Tab-separated table of C-alpha atoms in Angstrom:
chain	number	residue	atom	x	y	z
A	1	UNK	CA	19.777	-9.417	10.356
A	2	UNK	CA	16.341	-10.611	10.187
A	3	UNK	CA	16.332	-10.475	14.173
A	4	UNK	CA	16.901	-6.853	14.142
A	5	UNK	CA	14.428	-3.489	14.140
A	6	UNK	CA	16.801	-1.646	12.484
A	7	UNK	CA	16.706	-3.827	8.635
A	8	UNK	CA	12.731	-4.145	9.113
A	9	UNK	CA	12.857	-0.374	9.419
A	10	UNK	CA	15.328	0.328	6.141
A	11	UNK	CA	13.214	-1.815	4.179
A	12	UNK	CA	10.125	-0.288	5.298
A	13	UNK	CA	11.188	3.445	4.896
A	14	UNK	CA	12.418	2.682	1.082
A	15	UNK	CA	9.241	1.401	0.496
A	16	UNK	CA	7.725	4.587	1.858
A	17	UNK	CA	10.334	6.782	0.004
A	18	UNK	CA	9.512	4.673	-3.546
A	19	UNK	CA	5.722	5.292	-2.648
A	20	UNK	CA	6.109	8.895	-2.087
A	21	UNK	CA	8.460	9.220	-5.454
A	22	UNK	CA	5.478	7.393	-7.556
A	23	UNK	CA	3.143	9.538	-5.829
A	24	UNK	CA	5.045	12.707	-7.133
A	25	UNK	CA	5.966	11.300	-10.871
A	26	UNK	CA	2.943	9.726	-11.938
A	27	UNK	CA	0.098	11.667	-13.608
A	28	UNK	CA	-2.042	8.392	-14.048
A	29	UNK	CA	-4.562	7.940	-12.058
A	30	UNK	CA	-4.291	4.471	-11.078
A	31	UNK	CA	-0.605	4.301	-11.056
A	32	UNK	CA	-1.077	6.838	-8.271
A	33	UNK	CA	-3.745	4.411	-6.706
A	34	UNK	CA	-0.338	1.494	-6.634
A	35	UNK	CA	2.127	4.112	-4.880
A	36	UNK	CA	-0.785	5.124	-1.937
A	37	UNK	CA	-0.860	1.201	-1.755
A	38	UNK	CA	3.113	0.707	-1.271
A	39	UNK	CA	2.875	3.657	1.191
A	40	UNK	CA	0.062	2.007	3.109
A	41	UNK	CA	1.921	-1.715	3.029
A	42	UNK	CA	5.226	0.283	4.619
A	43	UNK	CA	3.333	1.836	7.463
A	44	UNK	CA	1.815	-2.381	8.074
A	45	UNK	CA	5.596	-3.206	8.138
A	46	UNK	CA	6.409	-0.594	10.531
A	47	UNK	CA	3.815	-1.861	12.826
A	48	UNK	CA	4.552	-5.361	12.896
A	49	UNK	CA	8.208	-4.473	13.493
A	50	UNK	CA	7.344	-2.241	16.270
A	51	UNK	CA	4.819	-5.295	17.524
A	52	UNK	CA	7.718	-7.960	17.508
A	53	UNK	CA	10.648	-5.988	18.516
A	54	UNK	CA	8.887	-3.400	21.098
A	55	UNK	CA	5.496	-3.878	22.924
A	56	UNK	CA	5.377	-6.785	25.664
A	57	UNK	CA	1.378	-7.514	24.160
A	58	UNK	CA	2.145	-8.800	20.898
A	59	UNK	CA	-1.591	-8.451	19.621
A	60	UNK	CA	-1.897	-4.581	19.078
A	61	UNK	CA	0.435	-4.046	16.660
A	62	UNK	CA	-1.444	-7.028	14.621
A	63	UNK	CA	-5.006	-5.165	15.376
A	64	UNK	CA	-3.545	-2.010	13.860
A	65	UNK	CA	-2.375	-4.032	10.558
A	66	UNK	CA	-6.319	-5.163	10.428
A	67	UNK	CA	-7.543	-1.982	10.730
A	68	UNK	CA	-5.136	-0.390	7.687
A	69	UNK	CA	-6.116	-3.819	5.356
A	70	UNK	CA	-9.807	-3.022	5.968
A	71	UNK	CA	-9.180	0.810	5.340
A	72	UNK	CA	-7.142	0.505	1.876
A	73	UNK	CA	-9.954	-1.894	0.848
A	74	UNK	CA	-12.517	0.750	1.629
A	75	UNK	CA	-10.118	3.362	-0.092
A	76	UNK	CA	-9.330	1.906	-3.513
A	77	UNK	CA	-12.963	0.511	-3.456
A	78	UNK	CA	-14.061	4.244	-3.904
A	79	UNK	CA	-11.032	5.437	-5.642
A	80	UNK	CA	-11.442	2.544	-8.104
A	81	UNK	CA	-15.079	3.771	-8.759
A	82	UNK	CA	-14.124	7.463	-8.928
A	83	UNK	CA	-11.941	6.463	-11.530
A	84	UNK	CA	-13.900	4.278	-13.750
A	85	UNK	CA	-17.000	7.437	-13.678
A	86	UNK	CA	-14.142	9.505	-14.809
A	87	UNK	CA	-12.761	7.937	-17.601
A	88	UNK	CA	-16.435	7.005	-18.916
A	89	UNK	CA	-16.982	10.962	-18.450
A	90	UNK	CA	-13.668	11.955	-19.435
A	91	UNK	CA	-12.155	9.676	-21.552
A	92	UNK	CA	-8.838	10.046	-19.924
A	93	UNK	CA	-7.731	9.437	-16.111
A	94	UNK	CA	-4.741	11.942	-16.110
A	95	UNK	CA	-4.802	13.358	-13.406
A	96	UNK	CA	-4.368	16.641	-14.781
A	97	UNK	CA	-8.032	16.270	-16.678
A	98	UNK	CA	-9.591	16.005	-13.274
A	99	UNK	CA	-9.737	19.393	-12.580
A	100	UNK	CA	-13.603	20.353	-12.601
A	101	UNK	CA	-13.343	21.629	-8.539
A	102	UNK	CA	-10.663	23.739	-9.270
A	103	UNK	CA	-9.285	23.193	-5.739
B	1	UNK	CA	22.826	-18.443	8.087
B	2	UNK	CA	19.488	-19.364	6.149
B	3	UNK	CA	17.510	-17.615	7.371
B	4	UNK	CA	19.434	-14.085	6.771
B	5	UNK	CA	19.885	-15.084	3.225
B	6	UNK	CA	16.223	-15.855	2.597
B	7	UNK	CA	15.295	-12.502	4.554
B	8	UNK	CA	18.181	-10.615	2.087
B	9	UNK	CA	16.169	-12.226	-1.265
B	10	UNK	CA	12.548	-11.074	0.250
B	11	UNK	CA	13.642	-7.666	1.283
B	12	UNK	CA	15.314	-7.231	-2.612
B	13	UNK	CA	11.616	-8.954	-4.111
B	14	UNK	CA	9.437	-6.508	-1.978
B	15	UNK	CA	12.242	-3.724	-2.962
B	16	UNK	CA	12.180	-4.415	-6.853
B	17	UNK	CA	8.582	-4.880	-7.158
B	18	UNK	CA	7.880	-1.372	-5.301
B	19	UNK	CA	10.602	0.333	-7.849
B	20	UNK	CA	8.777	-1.779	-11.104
B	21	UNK	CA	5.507	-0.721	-9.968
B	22	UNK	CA	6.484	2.736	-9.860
B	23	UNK	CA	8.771	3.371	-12.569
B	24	UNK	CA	6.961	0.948	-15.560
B	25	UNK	CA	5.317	3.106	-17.971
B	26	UNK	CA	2.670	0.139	-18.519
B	27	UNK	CA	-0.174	0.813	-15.837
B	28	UNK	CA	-1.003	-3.299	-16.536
B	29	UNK	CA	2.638	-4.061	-15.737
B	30	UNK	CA	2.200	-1.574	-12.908
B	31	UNK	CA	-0.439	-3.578	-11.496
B	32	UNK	CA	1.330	-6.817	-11.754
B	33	UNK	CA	4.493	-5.780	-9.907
B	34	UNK	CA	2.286	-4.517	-7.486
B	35	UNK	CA	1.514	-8.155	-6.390
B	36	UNK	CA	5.075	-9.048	-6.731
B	37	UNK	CA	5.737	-6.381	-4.043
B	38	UNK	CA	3.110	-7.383	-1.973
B	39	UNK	CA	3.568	-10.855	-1.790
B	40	UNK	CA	7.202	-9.764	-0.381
B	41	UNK	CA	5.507	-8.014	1.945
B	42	UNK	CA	3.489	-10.952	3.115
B	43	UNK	CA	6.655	-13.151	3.375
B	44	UNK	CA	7.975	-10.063	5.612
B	45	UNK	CA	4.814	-10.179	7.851
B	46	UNK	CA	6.030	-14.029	8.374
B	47	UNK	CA	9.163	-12.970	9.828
B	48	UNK	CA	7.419	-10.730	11.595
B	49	UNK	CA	5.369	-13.677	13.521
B	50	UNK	CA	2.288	-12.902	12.453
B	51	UNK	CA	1.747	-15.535	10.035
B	52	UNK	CA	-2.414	-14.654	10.077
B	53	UNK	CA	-1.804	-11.196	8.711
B	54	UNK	CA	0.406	-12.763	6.113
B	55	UNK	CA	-2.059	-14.620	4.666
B	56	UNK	CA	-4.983	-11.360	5.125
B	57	UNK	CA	-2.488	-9.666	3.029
B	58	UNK	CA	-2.375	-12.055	0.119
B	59	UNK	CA	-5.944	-12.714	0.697
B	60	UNK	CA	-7.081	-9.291	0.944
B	61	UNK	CA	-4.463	-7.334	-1.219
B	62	UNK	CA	-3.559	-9.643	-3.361
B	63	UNK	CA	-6.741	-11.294	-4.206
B	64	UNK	CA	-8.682	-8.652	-4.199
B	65	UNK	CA	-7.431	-5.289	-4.403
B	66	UNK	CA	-4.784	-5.952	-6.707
B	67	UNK	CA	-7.712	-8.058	-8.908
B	68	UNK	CA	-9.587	-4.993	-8.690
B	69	UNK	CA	-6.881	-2.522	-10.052
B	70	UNK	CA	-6.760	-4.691	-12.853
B	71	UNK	CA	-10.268	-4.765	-13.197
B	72	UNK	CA	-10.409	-1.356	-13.629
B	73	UNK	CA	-7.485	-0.867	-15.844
B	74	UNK	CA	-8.938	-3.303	-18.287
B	75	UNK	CA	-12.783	-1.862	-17.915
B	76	UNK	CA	-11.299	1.626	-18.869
B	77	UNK	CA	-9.692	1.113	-22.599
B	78	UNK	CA	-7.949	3.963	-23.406
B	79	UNK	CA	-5.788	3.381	-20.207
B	80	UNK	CA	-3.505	1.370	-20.388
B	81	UNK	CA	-2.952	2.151	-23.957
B	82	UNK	CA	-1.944	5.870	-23.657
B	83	UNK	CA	1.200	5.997	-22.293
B	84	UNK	CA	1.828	9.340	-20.215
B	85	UNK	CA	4.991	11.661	-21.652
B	86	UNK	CA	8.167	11.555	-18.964
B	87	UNK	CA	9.369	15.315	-17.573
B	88	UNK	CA	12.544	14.692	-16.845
B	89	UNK	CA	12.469	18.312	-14.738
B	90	UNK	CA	9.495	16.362	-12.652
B	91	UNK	CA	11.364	13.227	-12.146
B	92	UNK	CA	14.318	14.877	-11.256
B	93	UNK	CA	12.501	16.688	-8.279
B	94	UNK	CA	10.291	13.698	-7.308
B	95	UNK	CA	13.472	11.773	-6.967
B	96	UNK	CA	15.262	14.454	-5.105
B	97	UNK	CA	12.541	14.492	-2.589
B	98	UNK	CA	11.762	10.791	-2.059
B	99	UNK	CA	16.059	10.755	-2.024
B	100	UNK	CA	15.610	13.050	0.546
B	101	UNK	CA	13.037	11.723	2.779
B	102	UNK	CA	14.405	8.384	2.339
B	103	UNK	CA	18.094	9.836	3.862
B	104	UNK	CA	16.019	11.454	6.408
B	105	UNK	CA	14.473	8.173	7.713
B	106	UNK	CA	17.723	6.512	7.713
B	107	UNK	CA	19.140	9.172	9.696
B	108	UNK	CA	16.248	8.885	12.220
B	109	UNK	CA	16.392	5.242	13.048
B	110	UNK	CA	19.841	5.175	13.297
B	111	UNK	CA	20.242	7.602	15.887
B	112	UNK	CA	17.507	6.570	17.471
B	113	UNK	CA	17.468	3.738	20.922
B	114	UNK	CA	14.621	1.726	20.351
B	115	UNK	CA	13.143	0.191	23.855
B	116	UNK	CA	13.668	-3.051	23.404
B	117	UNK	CA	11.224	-5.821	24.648
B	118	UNK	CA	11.158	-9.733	25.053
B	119	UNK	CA	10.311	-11.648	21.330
B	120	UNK	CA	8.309	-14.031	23.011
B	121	UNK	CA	5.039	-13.792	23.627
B	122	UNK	CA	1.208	-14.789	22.552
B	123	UNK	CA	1.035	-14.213	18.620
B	124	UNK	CA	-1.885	-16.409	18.344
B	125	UNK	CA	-5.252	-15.905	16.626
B	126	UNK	CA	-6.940	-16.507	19.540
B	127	UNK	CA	-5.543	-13.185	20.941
B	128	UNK	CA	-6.039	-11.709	18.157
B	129	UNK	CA	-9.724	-12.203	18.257
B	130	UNK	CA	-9.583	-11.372	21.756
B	131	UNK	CA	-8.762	-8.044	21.828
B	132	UNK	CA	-10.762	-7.393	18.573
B	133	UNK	CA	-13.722	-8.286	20.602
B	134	UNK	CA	-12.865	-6.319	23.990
B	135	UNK	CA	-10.305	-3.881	24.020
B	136	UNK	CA	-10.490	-2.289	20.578
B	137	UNK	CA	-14.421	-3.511	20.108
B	138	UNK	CA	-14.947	0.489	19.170
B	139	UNK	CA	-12.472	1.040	16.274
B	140	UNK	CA	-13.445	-2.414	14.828
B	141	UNK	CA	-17.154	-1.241	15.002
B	142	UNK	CA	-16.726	1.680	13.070
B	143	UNK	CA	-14.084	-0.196	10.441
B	144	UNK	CA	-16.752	-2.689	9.889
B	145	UNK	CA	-19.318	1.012	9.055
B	146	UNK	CA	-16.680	2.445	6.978
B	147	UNK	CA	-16.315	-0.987	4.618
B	148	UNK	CA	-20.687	-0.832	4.770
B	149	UNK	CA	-20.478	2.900	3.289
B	150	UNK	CA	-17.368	2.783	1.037
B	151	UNK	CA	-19.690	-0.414	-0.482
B	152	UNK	CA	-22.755	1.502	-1.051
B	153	UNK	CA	-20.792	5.030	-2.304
B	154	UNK	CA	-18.495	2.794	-4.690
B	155	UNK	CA	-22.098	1.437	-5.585
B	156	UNK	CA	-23.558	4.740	-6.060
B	157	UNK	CA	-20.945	6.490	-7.774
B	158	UNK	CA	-20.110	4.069	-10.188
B	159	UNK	CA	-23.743	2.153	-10.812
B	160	UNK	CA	-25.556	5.483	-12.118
B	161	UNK	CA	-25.571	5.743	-15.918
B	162	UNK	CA	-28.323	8.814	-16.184
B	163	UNK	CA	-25.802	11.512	-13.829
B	164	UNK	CA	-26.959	14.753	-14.324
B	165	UNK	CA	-24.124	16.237	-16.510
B	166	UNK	CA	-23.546	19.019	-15.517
């Protein structure tokens, strides 16, 4: 089992479906923050799975997992700050609160 | 025989920290299920054979994004103190569309022929740094810029006391 795509991929696409369900539920700001996270750690899987199981170079697949770390670092650095200003201006970091562009 | 076992229990972790992490009404305990999750996925990325990326991720995630979450949740007091009401009518949906997607995805890859390829091959770091350095030199370039201006607008955003309000 652990030498096939196929139970790589389940695992990988429930983690992406529990992701996507806390991304829908969750009116806290942060708790939103953990779901992108579980979201972005199922696409790594994905791509390490792919890496091992598909591609003859086995280094891309491991470039592309470097690139998504660095990225969610960058992200939930400025998401993490966005958050803090709001909840000094706002006193609250629901998510419905946040609502000063209108969109 | 072992090994499938251990895979089964690391699989369940990652699973059961991703469903505490999202379903705790805690944002602390949140936080700390997170890691559970993600140290799953690290012991995943072992299986996968790339034992370097397995220890970025606890490095990285683990040590410091996850630290920062909780940083943040314990900077900002009222958080993790107010608990947010449940809509039963929202979870209901939520759930019927993750449910959904989640059937979807099954459906997908198991009708689906992967190509298959040979497992063997050069997992090293050495290739790894390799093709950092000369075939993807551009993408790492601009990663490295991105982390240099998500620094200085975290800075910025969350350093100024006298905003303008308003």
């Amino acid at each position: 089992m652990s030498q096939s795509l196929q139970s790589y991929l389940v695992v990988s696409s429930a983690l992406f479906s529990i992701g996507i369900f806390g991304l829908l539920m969750r009116r806290n700001l942060v708790a939103i923050l953990i779901s992108l996270e579980l979201v972005l750690n199922s696409a790594s899987i994905n791509f390490l799975a792919f890496n091992k199981f598909c591609m003859p170079n086995k280094v891309t697949g491991q470039v592309f997992v470097i690139f998504i770390i660095a990225l969610a670092a960058a992200e939930v650095c400025i998401a993490l700050s966005l958050i803090l200003w709001l909840s000094r201006r706002k006193n609250s970091i629901n998510i419905e609160d946040a609502k000063e562009l209108k969109g | 025989m072992i090994t499938e076992i251990v895979f089964l229990f690391i699989a369940g972790i990652t699973l059961l920290g991703a469903v505490l992490a999202v379903s705790l009404k805690n944002v602390f305990y949140n936080a700390l299920s997170l890691i559970l999750c993600l140290f799953g996925v690290a012991c995943l990325f072992i299986y996968l054979g790339a034992e370097f990326l397995a220890i970025m991720e606890v490095i990285i995630y683990i040590g410091a994004i996850s630290i920062a979450i909780i940083f943040a949740i314990m900077l900002s007091r009222p958080m993790f103190q107010k608990y947010e009401k449940r809509d039963l009518i929202k979870i209901a949906r939520s759930l019927f569309i993750a449910a959904f997607l989640f059937l979807g995805l099954l459906k997908t890859l198991h009708s689906t022929r992967w190509p298959a390829a040979s497992l063997e091959g050069d997992y090293s770091l050495r290739a790894i740094g390799k093709a950092l350095l000369t075939t993807s030199v551009l993408p790492f370039e601009a990663v490295s810029l991105v982390l240099l201006i998500a620094i200085i607008g975290a800075l910025l955003i969350s350093g100024s006391k006298e905003r303008p309000s308003q």
